[in-house]
XYZ file of N, CA and C in Angstrom:
345
model
N 0.845 -1.166 0.000
C 0.000 0.000 0.000
C 0.897 1.238 0.000
N 0.526 2.219 -0.780
C 1.279 3.462 -0.860
C 0.372 4.585 -0.402
N 0.874 5.398 0.518
C 0.130 6.556 1.004
C 0.949 7.794 0.709
N 0.314 8.799 0.144
C 1.008 10.048 -0.134
C 0.727 11.028 0.988
N 1.785 11.635 1.509
C 1.618 12.663 2.534
C 1.295 13.969 1.828
N 0.036 14.357 1.929
C -0.396 15.616 1.330
C -1.411 16.247 2.265
N -1.160 17.464 2.708
C -2.096 18.123 3.626
C -3.488 18.251 3.014
N -4.516 18.094 3.863
C -5.905 18.161 3.406
C -6.347 19.553 3.004
N -6.026 20.522 3.825
C -6.580 21.854 3.611
C -5.624 22.759 2.857
N -4.829 23.500 3.571
C -3.929 24.464 2.946
C -2.512 23.890 2.908
N -1.874 23.916 1.744
C -0.494 23.426 1.673
C 0.442 24.129 2.646
N 0.116 25.367 3.025
C 0.977 26.100 3.971
C 1.019 25.392 5.329
N -0.084 24.711 5.693
C -0.117 23.982 6.965
C 0.844 22.804 6.928
N 0.824 22.075 5.831
C 1.730 20.954 5.580
C 1.840 19.992 6.757
N 0.716 19.646 7.360
C 0.697 18.652 8.430
C -0.253 17.524 8.065
N 0.160 16.315 8.389
C -0.652 15.130 8.146
C -0.633 14.298 9.419
N -1.812 13.983 9.958
C -1.886 13.170 11.169
C -2.170 11.719 10.808
N -1.631 10.816 11.636
C -1.795 9.378 11.433
C -2.234 8.761 12.754
N -3.206 7.879 12.690
C -3.674 7.193 13.887
C -4.849 6.297 13.564
N -5.443 5.715 14.587
C -6.587 4.823 14.376
C -7.912 5.574 14.439
N -7.895 6.844 14.827
C -9.115 7.633 14.940
C -9.572 8.202 13.610
N -10.880 8.312 13.446
C -11.471 8.808 12.199
C -11.074 10.251 11.893
N -10.661 11.000 12.896
C -10.294 12.403 12.679
C -8.913 12.561 12.045
N -8.153 11.479 11.929
C -6.802 11.550 11.356
C -6.862 11.636 9.833
N -5.818 12.237 9.258
C -5.717 12.306 7.799
C -5.488 10.915 7.214
N -4.654 10.124 7.878
C -4.407 8.735 7.469
C -4.844 7.855 8.632
N -5.841 7.010 8.374
C -6.389 6.140 9.413
C -5.811 4.741 9.234
N -5.174 4.239 10.297
C -4.628 2.879 10.310
C -5.500 2.048 11.249
N -6.261 1.140 10.684
C -7.173 0.310 11.472
C -6.385 -0.833 12.108
N -5.660 -0.503 13.145
C -4.789 -1.452 13.839
C -4.879 -1.136 15.321
N -5.145 -2.158 16.125
C -5.356 -1.938 17.560
C -4.113 -1.426 18.292
N -2.927 -1.624 17.730
C -1.702 -1.172 18.391
C -1.347 0.273 18.041
N -2.139 0.891 17.172
C -1.921 2.285 16.790
C -2.864 3.149 17.616
N -2.332 4.189 18.249
C -3.146 5.089 19.068
C -4.107 5.890 18.195
N -5.149 6.384 18.838
C -6.170 7.157 18.124
C -5.536 8.317 17.346
N -4.676 9.078 17.995
C -3.891 10.133 17.347
C -2.432 9.803 17.645
N -1.782 9.110 16.741
C -0.479 8.494 17.008
C 0.697 9.422 16.683
N 0.707 9.969 15.467
C 1.868 10.765 15.040
C 1.432 11.850 14.060
N 2.330 12.822 13.899
C 2.085 13.908 12.946
C 3.301 14.043 12.043
N 3.045 14.104 10.761
C 4.085 14.400 9.787
C 3.947 15.870 9.428
N 5.072 16.555 9.313
C 5.036 17.987 9.000
C 6.143 18.316 8.018
N 5.772 19.094 7.006
C 6.764 19.565 6.033
C 7.152 20.986 6.402
N 8.448 21.208 6.542
C 8.954 22.538 6.868
C 8.763 23.443 5.652
N 8.142 24.602 5.849
C 7.825 25.464 4.706
C 9.048 26.016 3.967
N 10.142 26.256 4.673
C 11.315 26.869 4.037
C 12.214 25.858 3.351
N 12.306 24.658 3.901
C 13.219 23.658 3.336
C 12.505 22.564 2.550
N 11.220 22.361 2.825
C 10.485 21.284 2.163
C 10.754 19.921 2.782
N 11.577 19.875 3.838
C 11.898 18.604 4.482
C 10.773 18.200 5.433
N 10.562 16.888 5.544
C 9.514 16.349 6.412
C 10.100 15.902 7.736
N 9.267 15.971 8.781
C 9.627 15.425 10.093
C 8.422 14.666 10.619
N 8.671 13.807 11.604
C 7.590 13.073 12.255
C 7.676 13.343 13.752
N 6.511 13.510 14.370
C 6.427 13.756 15.809
C 5.473 12.740 16.411
N 5.922 12.043 17.443
C 5.037 11.141 18.174
C 4.132 11.998 19.045
N 2.834 11.703 19.010
C 1.860 12.506 19.760
C 1.466 11.809 21.055
N 2.491 11.408 21.811
C 2.299 10.714 23.090
C 1.473 9.447 22.925
N 1.819 8.687 21.885
C 1.126 7.428 21.622
C 1.451 6.404 22.715
N 0.580 5.436 22.855
C 0.754 4.428 23.902
C 1.947 3.514 23.643
N 2.157 3.129 22.399
C 3.243 2.186 22.076
C 4.446 2.827 21.414
N 4.394 4.128 21.216
C 5.549 4.836 20.683
C 5.660 4.804 19.171
N 6.534 5.670 18.689
C 6.876 5.750 17.272
C 8.377 5.557 17.183
N 8.805 4.670 16.309
C 10.222 4.363 16.149
C 10.684 4.734 14.748
N 11.881 5.296 14.677
C 12.511 5.592 13.397
C 13.808 4.812 13.322
N 13.873 3.926 12.350
C 15.048 3.061 12.178
C 15.406 2.350 13.482
N 14.379 1.900 14.210
C 14.569 1.136 15.439
C 14.792 1.958 16.691
N 14.826 3.283 16.573
C 15.081 4.154 17.723
C 13.779 4.873 18.096
N 13.442 4.835 19.382
C 12.234 5.488 19.861
C 12.337 7.001 19.691
N 11.310 7.588 19.107
C 11.228 9.045 18.977
C 10.602 9.579 20.259
N 11.225 10.566 20.863
C 10.676 11.152 22.084
C 9.371 11.868 21.769
N 8.324 11.618 22.551
C 7.032 12.265 22.296
C 7.159 13.782 22.282
N 6.485 14.394 21.310
C 6.464 15.844 21.211
C 7.684 16.478 20.560
N 8.703 15.685 20.238
C 9.924 16.227 19.630
C 10.019 15.761 18.187
N 9.970 16.687 17.219
C 10.031 16.276 15.815
C 11.369 15.627 15.466
N 11.292 14.565 14.684
C 12.491 13.880 14.199
C 12.527 14.028 12.682
N 13.625 14.549 12.126
C 13.703 14.728 10.676
C 13.631 13.382 9.960
N 12.914 13.371 8.848
C 12.788 12.152 8.059
C 13.747 12.202 6.887
N 14.593 11.214 6.821
C 15.489 11.066 5.685
C 14.854 10.079 4.722
N 15.260 10.140 3.489
C 14.705 9.221 2.503
C 14.982 7.787 2.927
N 13.987 6.968 2.837
C 14.023 5.547 3.200
C 14.084 5.313 4.715
N 13.643 6.293 5.494
C 13.531 6.085 6.942
C 12.481 5.010 7.187
N 12.788 4.093 8.080
C 11.835 3.035 8.446
C 11.155 3.457 9.740
N 9.837 3.513 9.693
C 9.056 3.937 10.842
C 8.206 2.782 11.335
N 7.996 2.730 12.644
C 7.111 1.746 13.247
C 6.150 2.483 14.165
N 4.863 2.307 13.911
C 3.797 2.872 14.731
C 3.007 1.683 15.246
N 3.140 1.372 16.525
C 2.522 0.147 17.041
C 3.123 -1.044 16.307
N 2.260 -1.868 15.699
C 2.743 -3.005 14.906
C 2.779 -2.710 13.416
N 2.630 -1.459 13.034
C 2.606 -1.083 11.620
C 3.984 -0.568 11.214
N 4.547 -1.166 10.173
C 5.856 -0.752 9.655
C 5.644 0.074 8.387
N 6.344 1.202 8.311
C 6.255 2.110 7.169
C 7.650 2.447 6.680
N 7.754 2.808 5.414
C 9.005 3.327 4.865
C 8.692 4.684 4.263
N 9.444 5.705 4.674
C 9.260 7.051 4.158
C 10.143 7.233 2.933
N 9.525 7.616 1.825
C 10.265 7.890 0.592
C 9.970 9.299 0.120
N 10.999 10.027 -0.230
C 10.783 11.306 -0.902
C 10.210 11.005 -2.283
N 9.562 11.959 -2.895
C 8.894 11.745 -4.178
C 9.845 11.181 -5.228
N 11.053 11.726 -5.335
C 11.989 11.263 -6.353
C 12.388 9.802 -6.131
N 12.544 9.389 -4.877
C 12.936 8.009 -4.578
C 11.795 7.047 -4.903
N 10.574 7.465 -4.642
C 9.416 6.639 -4.971
C 9.313 6.473 -6.484
N 9.497 7.566 -7.218
C 9.443 7.493 -8.679
C 10.549 6.599 -9.225
N 11.737 6.655 -8.633
C 12.835 5.783 -9.058
C 12.498 4.315 -8.802
N 11.907 4.026 -7.645
C 11.538 2.650 -7.316
C 10.492 2.127 -8.289
N 9.513 2.949 -8.628
C 8.505 2.540 -9.609
C 9.126 2.282 -10.965
N 9.994 3.170 -11.382
C 10.651 3.033 -12.679
C 11.489 1.763 -12.736
N 12.240 1.505 -11.668
C 13.093 0.304 -11.623
C 12.257 -0.965 -11.647
N 11.130 -0.971 -10.945
C 10.307 -2.182 -10.903
C 9.628 -2.436 -12.241
N 9.332 -1.375 -12.995
C 8.697 -1.578 -14.300
C 9.704 -2.040 -15.344
N 10.993 -1.751 -15.137
C 12.040 -2.192 -16.068
C 12.538 -3.591 -15.758
N 12.261 -4.089 -14.581
C 12.768 -5.404 -14.177
C 12.206 -6.469 -15.106
N 13.077 -7.352 -15.542
C 12.619 -8.406 -16.446
C 11.819 -9.439 -15.646
N 10.757 -9.938 -16.250
C 9.958 -10.936 -15.542
C 10.762 -12.214 -15.306
N 10.484 -12.864 -14.238
C 11.162 -14.111 -13.895
C 10.432 -15.248 -14.581
N 11.193 -16.096 -15.230
C 10.553 -17.277 -15.828
C 11.121 -18.508 -15.159
N 10.265 -19.413 -14.841
C 10.666 -20.654 -14.211
C 10.733 -21.752 -15.262
N 11.833 -22.460 -15.247
C 11.976 -23.565 -16.193
C 12.198 -24.843 -15.406
N 11.920 -25.903 -16.043
C 12.041 -27.202 -15.405
C 13.186 -27.982 -16.031
N 14.049 -28.514 -15.203
C 15.150 -29.333 -15.711
C 14.659 -30.738 -15.964
N 15.181 -31.333 -16.963
C 14.821 -32.734 -17.266
C 16.004 -33.608 -17.087
């Protein structure tokens, strides 16, 4: 599944919330994800994204390291995030496009049988 981080209202806000609650921008129907688990935010001047744990019950991890609640952690391309039991990979737009391009160029695998 691919989810695009795009603010709902004004691009200037550049915030996307993730959690199990219906009020979140991205809803993860998973019992280990808090109602309002984390917030992704794009910095207006640099365009870089960060993630902030919103005092979730099970925490938010980036590359296996617990993110302190309330403190934004910068997201680098291919950062691995864990929210409860949900694993995510953060890709910048260019990296996602490269991955799509590479997968479409990959030659199909053919299975042959030895006699």
